[in-house]
Coordinates of C-alpha atoms and ligand atoms in Angstrom, one line a residue:
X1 CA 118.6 106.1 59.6
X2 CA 114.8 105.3 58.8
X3 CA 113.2 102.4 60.9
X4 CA 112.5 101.0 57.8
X5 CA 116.4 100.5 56.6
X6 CA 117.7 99.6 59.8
X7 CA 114.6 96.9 59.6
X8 CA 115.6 96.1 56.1
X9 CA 119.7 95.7 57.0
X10 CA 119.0 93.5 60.1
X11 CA 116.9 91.3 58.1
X12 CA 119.4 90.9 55.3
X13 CA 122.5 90.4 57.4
X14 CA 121.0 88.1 59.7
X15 CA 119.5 86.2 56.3
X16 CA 123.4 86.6 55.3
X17 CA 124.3 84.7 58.1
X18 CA 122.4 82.1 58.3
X19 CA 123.5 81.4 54.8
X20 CA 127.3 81.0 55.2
X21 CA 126.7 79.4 58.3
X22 CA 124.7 76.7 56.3
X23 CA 127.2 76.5 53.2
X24 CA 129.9 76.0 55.5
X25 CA 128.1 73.3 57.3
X26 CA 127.0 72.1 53.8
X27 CA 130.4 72.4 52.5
X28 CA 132.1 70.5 55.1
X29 CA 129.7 67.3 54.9
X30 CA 130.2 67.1 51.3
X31 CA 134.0 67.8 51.3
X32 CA 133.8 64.6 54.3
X33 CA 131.9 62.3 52.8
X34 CA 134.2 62.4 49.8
X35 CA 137.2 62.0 51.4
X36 CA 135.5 59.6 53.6
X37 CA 135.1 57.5 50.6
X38 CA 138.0 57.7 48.7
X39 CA 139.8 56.9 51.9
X40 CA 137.8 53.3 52.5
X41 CA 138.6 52.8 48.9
X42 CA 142.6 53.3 49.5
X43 CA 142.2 51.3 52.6
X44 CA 140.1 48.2 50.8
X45 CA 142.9 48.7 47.8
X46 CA 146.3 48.5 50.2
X47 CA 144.6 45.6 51.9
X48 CA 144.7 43.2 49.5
X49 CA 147.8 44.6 48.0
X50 CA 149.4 43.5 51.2
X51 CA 147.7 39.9 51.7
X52 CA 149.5 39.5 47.7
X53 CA 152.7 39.9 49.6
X54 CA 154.7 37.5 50.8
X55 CA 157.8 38.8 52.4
X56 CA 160.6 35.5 53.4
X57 CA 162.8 36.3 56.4
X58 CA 166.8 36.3 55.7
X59 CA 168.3 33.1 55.2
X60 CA 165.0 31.1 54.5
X61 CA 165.6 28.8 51.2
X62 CA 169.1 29.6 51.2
X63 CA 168.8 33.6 50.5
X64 CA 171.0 35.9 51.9
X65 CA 168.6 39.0 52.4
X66 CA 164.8 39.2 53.3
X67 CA 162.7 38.5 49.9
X68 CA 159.7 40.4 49.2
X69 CA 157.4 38.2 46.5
X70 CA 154.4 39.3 44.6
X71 CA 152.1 36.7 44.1
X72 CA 149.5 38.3 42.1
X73 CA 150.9 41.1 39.8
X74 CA 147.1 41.9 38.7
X75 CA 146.7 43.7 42.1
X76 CA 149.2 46.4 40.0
X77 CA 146.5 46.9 37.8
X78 CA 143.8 48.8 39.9
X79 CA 142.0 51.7 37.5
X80 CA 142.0 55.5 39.1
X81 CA 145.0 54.1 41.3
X82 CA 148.8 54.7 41.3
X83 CA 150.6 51.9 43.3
X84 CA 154.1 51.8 45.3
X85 CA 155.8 48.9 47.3
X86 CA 158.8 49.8 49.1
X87 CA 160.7 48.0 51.3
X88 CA 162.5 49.9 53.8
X89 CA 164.3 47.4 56.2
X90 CA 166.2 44.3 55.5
X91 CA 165.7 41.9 58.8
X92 CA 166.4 43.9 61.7
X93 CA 168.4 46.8 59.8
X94 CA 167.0 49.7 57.8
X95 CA 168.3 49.9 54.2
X96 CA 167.8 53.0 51.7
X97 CA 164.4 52.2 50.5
X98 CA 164.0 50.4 47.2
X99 CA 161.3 50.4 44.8
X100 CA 160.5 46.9 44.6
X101 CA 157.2 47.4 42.7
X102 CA 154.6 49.7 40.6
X103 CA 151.9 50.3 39.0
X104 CA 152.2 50.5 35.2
X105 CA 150.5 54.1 35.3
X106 CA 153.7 55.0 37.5
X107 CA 156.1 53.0 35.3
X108 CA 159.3 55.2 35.3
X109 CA 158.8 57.1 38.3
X110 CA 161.2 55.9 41.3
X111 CA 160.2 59.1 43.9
X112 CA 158.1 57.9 46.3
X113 CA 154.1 59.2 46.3
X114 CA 154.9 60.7 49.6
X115 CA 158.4 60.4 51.1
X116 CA 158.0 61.7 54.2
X117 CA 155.2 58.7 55.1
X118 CA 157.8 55.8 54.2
X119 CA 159.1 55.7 57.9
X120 CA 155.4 55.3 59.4
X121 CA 154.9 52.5 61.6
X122 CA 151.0 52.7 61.1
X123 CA 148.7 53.6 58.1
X124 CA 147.8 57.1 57.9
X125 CA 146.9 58.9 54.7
X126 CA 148.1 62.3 53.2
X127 CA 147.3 64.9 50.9
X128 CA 150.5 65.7 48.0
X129 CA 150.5 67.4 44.8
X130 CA 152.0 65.0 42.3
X131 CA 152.2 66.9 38.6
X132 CA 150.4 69.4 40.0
X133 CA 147.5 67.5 40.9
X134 CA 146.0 67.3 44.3
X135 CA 146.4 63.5 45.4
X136 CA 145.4 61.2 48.5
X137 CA 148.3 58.8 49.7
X138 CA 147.7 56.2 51.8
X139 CA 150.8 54.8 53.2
X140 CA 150.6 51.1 54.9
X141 CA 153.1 49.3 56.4
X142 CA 153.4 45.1 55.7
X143 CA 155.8 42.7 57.9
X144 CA 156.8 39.5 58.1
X145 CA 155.1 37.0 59.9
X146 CA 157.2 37.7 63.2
X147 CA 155.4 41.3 62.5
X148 CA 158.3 42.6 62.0
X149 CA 157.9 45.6 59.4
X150 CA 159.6 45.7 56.1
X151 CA 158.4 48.2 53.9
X152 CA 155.3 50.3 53.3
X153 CA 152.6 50.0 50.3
X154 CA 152.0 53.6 48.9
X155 CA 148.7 53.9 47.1
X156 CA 147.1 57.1 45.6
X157 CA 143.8 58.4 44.3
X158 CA 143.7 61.8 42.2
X159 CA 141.5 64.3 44.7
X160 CA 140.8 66.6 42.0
X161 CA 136.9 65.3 42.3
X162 CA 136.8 66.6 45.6
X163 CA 137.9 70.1 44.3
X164 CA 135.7 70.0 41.6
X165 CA 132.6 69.1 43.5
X166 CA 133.6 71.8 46.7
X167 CA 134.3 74.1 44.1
X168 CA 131.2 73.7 42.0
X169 CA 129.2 73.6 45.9
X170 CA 131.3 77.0 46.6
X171 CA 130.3 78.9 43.9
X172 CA 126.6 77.8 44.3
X173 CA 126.6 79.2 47.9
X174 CA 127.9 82.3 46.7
X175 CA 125.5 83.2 44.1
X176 CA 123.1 81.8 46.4
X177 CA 124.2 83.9 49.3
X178 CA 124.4 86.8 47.0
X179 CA 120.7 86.0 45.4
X180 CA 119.5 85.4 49.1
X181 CA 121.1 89.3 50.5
X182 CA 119.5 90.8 47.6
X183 CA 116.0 88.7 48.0
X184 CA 115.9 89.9 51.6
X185 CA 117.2 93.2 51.2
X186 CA 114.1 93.7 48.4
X187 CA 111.7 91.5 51.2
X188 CA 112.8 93.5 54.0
X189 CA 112.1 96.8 52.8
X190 CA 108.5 95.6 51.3
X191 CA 107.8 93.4 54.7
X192 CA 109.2 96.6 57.0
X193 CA 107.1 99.1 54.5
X194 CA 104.2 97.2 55.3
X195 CA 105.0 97.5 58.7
X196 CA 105.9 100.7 59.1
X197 CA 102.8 102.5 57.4
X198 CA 100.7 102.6 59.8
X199 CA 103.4 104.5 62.4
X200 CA 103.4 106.9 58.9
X201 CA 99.9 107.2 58.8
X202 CA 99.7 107.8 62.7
X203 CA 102.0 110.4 62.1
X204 CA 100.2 112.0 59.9
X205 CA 96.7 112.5 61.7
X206 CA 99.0 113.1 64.5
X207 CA 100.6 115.9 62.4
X208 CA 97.0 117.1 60.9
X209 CA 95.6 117.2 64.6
X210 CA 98.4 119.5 65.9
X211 CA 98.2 121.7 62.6
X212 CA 94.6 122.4 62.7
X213 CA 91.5 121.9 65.4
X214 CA 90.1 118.8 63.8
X215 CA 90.0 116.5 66.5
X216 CA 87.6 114.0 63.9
X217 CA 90.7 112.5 62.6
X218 CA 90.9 108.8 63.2
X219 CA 92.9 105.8 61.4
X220 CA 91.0 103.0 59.6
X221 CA 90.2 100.7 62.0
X222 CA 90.7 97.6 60.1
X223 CA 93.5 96.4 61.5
X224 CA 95.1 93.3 62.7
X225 CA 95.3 92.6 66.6
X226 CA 99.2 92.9 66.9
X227 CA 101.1 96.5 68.3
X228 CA 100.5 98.3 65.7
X229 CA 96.7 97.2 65.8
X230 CA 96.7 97.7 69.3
X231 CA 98.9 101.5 68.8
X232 CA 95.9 102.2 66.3
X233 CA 93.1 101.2 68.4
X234 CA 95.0 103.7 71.4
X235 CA 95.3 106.3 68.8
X236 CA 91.5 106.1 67.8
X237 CA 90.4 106.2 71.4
X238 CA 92.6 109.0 72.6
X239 CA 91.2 110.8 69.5
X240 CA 87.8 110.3 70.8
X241 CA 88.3 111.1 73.9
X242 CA 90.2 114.1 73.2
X243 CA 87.4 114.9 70.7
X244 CA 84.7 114.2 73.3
X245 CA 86.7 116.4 76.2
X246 CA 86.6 119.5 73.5
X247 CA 82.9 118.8 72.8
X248 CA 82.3 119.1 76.1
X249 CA 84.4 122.5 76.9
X250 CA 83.0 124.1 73.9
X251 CA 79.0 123.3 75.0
X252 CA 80.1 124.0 78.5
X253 CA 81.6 127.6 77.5
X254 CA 78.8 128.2 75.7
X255 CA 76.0 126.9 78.0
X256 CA 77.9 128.6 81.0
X257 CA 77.8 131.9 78.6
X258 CA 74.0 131.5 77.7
X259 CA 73.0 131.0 81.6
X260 CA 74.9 134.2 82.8
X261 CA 74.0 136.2 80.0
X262 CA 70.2 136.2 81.5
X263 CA 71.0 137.9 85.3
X264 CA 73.5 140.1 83.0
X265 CA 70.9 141.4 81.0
X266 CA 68.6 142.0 84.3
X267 CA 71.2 144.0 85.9
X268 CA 72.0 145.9 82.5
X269 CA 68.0 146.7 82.5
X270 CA 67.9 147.5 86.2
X271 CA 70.6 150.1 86.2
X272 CA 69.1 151.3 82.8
X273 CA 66.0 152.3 84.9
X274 CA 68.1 153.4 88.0
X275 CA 70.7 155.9 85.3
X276 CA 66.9 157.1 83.7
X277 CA 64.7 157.9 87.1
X278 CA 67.1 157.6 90.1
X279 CA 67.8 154.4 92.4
X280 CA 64.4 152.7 93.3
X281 CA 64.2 149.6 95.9
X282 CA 62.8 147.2 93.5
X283 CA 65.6 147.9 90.5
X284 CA 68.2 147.4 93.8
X285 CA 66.4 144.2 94.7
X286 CA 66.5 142.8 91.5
X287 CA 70.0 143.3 90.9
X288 CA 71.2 142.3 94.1
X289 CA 69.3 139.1 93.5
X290 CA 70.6 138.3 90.1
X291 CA 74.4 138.6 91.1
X292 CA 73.6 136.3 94.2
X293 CA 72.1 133.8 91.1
X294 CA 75.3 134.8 89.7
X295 CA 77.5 134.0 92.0
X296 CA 76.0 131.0 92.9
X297 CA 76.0 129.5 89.2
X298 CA 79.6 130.1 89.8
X299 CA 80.7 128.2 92.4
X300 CA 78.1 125.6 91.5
X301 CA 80.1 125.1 88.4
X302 CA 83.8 125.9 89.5
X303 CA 82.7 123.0 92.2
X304 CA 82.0 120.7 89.2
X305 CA 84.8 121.8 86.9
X306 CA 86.9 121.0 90.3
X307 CA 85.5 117.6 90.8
X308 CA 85.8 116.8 87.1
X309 CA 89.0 117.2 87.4
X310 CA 89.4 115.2 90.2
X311 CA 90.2 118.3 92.6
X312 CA 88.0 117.7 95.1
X313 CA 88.4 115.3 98.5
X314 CA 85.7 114.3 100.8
X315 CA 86.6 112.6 104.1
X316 CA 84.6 110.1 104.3
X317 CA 83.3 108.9 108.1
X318 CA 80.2 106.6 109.8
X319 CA 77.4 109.2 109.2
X320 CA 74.0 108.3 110.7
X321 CA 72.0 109.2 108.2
X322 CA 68.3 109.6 110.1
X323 CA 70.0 112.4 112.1
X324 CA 71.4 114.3 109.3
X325 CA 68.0 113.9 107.2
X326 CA 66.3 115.3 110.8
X327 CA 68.7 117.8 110.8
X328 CA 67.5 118.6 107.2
X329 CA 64.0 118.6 108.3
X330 CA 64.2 121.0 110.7
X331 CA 65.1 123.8 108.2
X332 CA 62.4 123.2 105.5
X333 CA 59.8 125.5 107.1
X334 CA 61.9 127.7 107.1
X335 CA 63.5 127.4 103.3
X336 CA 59.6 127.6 102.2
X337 CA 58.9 130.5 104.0
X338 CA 62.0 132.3 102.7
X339 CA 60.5 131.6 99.4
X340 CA 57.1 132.6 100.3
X341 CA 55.3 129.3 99.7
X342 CA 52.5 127.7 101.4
X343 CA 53.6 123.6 101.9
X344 CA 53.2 120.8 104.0
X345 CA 56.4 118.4 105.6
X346 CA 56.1 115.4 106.6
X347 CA 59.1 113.1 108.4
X348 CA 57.2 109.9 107.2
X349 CA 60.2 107.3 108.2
X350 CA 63.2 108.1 110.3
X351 CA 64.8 104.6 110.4
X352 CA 68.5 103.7 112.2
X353 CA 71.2 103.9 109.4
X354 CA 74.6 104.0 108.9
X355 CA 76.2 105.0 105.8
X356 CA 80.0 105.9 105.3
X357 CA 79.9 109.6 104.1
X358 CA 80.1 113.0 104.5
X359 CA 78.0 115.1 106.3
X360 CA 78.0 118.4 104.7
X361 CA 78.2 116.9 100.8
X362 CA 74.9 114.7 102.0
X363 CA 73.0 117.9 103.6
X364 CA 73.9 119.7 100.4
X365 CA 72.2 116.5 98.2
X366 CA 69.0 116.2 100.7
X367 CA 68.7 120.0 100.6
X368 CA 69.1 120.4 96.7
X369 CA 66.4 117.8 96.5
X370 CA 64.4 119.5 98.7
X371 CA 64.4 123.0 97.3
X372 CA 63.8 121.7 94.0
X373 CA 60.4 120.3 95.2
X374 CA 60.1 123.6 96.9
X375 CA 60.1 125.4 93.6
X376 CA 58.4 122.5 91.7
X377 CA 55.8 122.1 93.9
X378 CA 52.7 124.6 94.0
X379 CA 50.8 125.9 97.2
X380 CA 48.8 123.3 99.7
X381 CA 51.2 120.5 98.4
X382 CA 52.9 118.1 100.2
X383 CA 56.8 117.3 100.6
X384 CA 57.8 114.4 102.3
X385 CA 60.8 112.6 103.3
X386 CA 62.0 109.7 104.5
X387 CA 64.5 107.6 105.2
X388 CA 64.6 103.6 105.8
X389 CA 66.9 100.5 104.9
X390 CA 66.6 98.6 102.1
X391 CA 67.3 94.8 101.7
X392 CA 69.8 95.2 104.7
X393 CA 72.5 96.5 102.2
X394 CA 71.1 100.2 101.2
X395 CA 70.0 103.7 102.9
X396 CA 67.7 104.9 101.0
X397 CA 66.9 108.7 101.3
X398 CA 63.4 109.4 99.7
X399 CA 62.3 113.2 98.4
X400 CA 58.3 112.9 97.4
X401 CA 56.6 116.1 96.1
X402 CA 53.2 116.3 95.2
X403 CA 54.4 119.2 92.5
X404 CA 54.4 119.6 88.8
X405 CA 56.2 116.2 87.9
X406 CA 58.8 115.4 85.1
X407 CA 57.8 114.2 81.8
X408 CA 59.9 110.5 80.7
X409 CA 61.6 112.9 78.2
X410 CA 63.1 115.1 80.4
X411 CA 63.8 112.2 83.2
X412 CA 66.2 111.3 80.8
X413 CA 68.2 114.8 81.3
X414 CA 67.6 116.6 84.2
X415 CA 71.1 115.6 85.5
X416 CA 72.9 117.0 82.6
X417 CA 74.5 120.1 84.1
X418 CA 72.4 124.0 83.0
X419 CA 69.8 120.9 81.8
X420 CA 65.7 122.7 82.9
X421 CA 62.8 121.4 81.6
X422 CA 60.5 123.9 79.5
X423 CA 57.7 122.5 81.9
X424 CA 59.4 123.9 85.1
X425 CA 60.2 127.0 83.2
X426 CA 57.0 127.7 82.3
X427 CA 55.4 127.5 85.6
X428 CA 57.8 129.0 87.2
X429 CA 59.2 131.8 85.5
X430 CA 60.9 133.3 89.0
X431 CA 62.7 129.9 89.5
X432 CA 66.4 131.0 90.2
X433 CA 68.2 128.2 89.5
X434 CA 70.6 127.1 86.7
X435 CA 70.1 123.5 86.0
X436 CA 73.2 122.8 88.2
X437 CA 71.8 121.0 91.0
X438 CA 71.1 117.8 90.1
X439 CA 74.6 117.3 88.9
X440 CA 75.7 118.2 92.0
X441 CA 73.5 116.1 93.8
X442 CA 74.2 113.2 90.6
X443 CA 78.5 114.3 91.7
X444 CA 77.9 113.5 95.3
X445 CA 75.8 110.2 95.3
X446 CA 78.5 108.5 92.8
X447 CA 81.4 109.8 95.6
X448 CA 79.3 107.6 97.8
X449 CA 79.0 104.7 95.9
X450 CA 75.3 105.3 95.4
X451 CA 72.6 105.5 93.0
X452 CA 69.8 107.9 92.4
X453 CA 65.9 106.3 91.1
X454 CA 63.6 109.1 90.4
X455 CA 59.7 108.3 89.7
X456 CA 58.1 110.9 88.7
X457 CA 54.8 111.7 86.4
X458 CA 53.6 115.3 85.2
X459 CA 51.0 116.9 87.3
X460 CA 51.1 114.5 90.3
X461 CA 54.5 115.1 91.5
X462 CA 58.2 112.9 92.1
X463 CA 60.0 111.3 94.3
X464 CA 63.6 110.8 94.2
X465 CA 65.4 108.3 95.8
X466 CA 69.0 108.5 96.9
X467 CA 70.8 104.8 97.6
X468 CA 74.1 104.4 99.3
X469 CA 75.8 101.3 100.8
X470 CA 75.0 100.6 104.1
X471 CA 77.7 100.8 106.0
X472 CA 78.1 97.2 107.7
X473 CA 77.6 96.0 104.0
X474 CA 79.6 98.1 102.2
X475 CA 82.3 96.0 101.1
X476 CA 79.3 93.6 100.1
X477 CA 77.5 95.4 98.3
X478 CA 80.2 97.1 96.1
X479 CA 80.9 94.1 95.0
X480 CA 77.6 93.1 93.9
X481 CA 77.2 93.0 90.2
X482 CA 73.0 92.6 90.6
X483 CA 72.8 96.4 91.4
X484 CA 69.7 97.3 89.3
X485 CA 70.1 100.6 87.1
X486 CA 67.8 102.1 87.4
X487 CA 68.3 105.5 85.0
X488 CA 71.3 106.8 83.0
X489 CA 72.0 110.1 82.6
X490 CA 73.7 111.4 79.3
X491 CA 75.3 113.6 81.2
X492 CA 77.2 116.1 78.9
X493 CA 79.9 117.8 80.7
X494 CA 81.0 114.0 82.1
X495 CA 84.9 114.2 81.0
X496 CA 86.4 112.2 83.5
X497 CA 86.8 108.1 82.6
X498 CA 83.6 107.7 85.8
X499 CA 81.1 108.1 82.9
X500 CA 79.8 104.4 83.9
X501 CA 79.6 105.3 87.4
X502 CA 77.4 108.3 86.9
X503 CA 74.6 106.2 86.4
X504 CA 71.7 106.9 88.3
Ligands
ADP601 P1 67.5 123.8 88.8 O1 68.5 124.7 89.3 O2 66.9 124.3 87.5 O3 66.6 123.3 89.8 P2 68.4 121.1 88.8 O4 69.6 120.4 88.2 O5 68.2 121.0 90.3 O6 68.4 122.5 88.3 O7 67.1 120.5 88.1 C1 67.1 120.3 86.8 C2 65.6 120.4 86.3 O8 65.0 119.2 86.7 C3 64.8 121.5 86.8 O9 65.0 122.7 86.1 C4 63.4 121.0 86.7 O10 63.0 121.1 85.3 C5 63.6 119.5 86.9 N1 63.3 119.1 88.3 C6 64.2 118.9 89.3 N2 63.5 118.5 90.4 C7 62.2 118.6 90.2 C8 61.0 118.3 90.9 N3 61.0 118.0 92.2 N4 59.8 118.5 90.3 C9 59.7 118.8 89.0 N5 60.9 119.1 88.2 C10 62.0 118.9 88.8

């Protein structure tokens, strides 16, 4: 059974309910209050029948037996009431009751209105069919003025109002009950319609999206805040998301495909040459270099598939930072000389500081840095680092080249991942990497909490600065919302929910 019945059916038999229970409630008062007033009527009526009676005791005035007297006959003549006076005891003794008075509307009848009541000792009232109409009795016993009781006054009012009126009531309820059970029945299936659409609608773009690749699908977004709302605002996101993750694979495939389809093509033309003239040393070289490029690209980026997907920890320790970065220096000579280049170092600040991190991941950020202003950086110039505290909350690590710069418009990229500006290209056409370490380096600061600022102008150099929480502020300072942002990468292969947090 559809939502949308069992919606409808609850609706119309709780409506259902609520009906009867009402009609019956309704029913009841009306059916009271009737009775109710016919009854004060009987009772004001047999009242003042029995203060017209005068009842004298045995042997009073000479008279053998107890006398009942009437002194008003007119109280005989009540209109809509039949009236009986019976006397049912003569002094102490009971007797067969006698008649001793009616109304004239009862003139020939001698059956009492309700025999079984003559015997009562106290009013009470009764329902009887008399000619096959419903009737109310109100029996009443009257005494003598010892209170000694002699007979009963009998006095009846025709019901058949009360039937009329509860019938008439009845049959109202039922067409209305009826009316109502259809009204909701029709209501419910319009209101639960209304209700149910947009579940029908997010079937259906859920059905569209499984039964094709169209991931641009999305509900109208005009809808009110309540679950369903709130189910189509999920749905919208999740479509997003989903359609943002596949954007991201397919540029990822296809960037990942570009990149390697350069050192393929070298090794293709290298063992061209070596299948044409015989094995040479440079054609070896060349290839031996390109599948080292290769393999590195590869790890670079099954290391960032791995922490995109969250498959990556880091134990995280106190880490001096001034002797890791010394550390770091210490091997730069030697990185430029490997890559035959002529530069200058300089250790310009070595301050005390403590940062909670990890060692390796922080050499690998210091020595990307540094290798990119290796191969940004021409002959004679200068590459300095430093390292200091800043504002007694943040380490800042500081990279300064005096190299080839980055213009503002490719500031705004050079930490999407495979991301190399035509300007570094251009000048250095022998620059082996893949546009993959910034990312990493971007990866690794936002494991640590950090932030990267990079200054930078074309044709006088850049410095990049890495910031991390000290660590006697760390708690501090994570919760400070005055952090200034300094740049924001788009970065395009983001597809975990961090995409705030890899601001830099
Ligand atoms: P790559 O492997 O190409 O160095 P990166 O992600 O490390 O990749 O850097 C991305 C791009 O940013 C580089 O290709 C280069 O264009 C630019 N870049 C990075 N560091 C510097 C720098 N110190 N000076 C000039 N350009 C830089």
């Amino acid at each position: 059974m559809s939502i949308r019945t069992k919606i409808s059916l609850w609706y119309a038999g709780l409506l259902t309910l609520i009906i009867i229970a009402f009609s019956i409630a309704v029913f009841g008062v009306i059916q009271a209050t009737i009775i109710n007033s016919i009854d004060s009527g009987l009772a004001r009526s047999s009242s003042n029948i029995i203060r017209n009676i005068r009842v004298i005791p045995l042997g009073e005035f000479g008279t053998l037996e107890t006398s009942v007297i009437f002194r008003n006959e007119e109280i005989f003549r009540v209109p809509g009431l039949s009236v009986q006076v019976w006397q049912t005891r003569d002094g102490e003794n009971t007797m067969d009751p006698i008649l001793l008075q009616s109304s004239f509307d009862l003139t020939g009848f001698t059956r009492p209105l309700d025999a079984n009541a003559l015997a009562s000792e106290r009013p009470n009232f009764t329902d009887v069919e008399f000619n096959n109409m419903p009737e109310r009795v109100m029996t009443r016993p009257f005494t003598t003025a010892g209170g000694q009781k002699i007979g009963v006054v009998q006095i009846s009012s025709s019901t058949l109002i009360v039937e009329q009126v509860t019938d008439g009531v009845l049959s109202i309820m039922i067409s209305a009950t009826v009316i109502g059970v259809v009204v909701s029945i029709v209501l419910g299936m319009m209101v639960s319609y209304r209700a149910v659409r947009p579940i029908q609608e997010i079937t259906a773009a859920a059905t569209k999206v499984s039964t094709t690749t169209d991931l641009s699908t999305r509900l109208p977004n005009n809808v009110p805040d309540d679950e369903i709302g709130r189910l189509t605002k999920v749905f919208n996101h999740m479509m997003a998301r989903l359609e943002h993750i596949f954007g991201v694979q397919q540029r990822f495939v296809a960037d990942l495909s570009h990149e390697l389809r350069t050192p393929l093509t070298a090794i293709q033309g290298n063992l061209d040459i070596i299948k044409r003239f015989g094995a040479d040393e440079s054609s070896i070289q060349a290839i031996q270099d390109e599948t080292q490029r290769m393999t590195r690209m590869v790890n670079e980026v099954l290391m960032l598939a791995r922490a995109d997907y969250g498959d990556i920890t880091i134990d995280m320790y106190p880490l001096d930072l001034d002797a890791l970065v010394e550390d770091c220096y210490n091997t730069f000579p030697a990185l430029a000389h490997a890559r035959n280049r002529d530069l200058t170092f300089e250790l310009v600040r070595n301050e005390a500081v403590q940062i909670n991190g990890n060692y390796e991941r922080m050499q690998q950020v210091v020595s990307n840095l540094v290798v990119n202003a290796i191969k940004f950086t021409a002959d004679k110039g200068i590459i300095s680092i430093s390292v200091y505290p800043r504002n007694e909350q943040t380490a800042v690590i500081e990279v300064s080249d005096t190299g080839i710069g980055i213009s503002a418009e490719d500031l705004e990229r050079i930490f999407d991942r495979f991301y190399q500006a035509d300007h570094s290209r251009r000048h250095f056409t022998d620059h082996d990497g893949a546009g993959l370490g910034l990312s990493i380096v971007k990866w690794i600061v936002d494991t640590h909490n950090g932030t990267i600022e990079v200054e930078s102008k074309p044709d006088e150099g850049s410095t990049f600065k890495i910031l991390i929480p000290l660590l006697k502020e760390n708690v501090e300072s994570q919760k400070s919302t005055t952090e200034v942002i300094h740049y924001q990468s788009t970065a395009p292969y983001a597809v975990t929910d961090n995409d705030v947090s890899i601001t830099s």
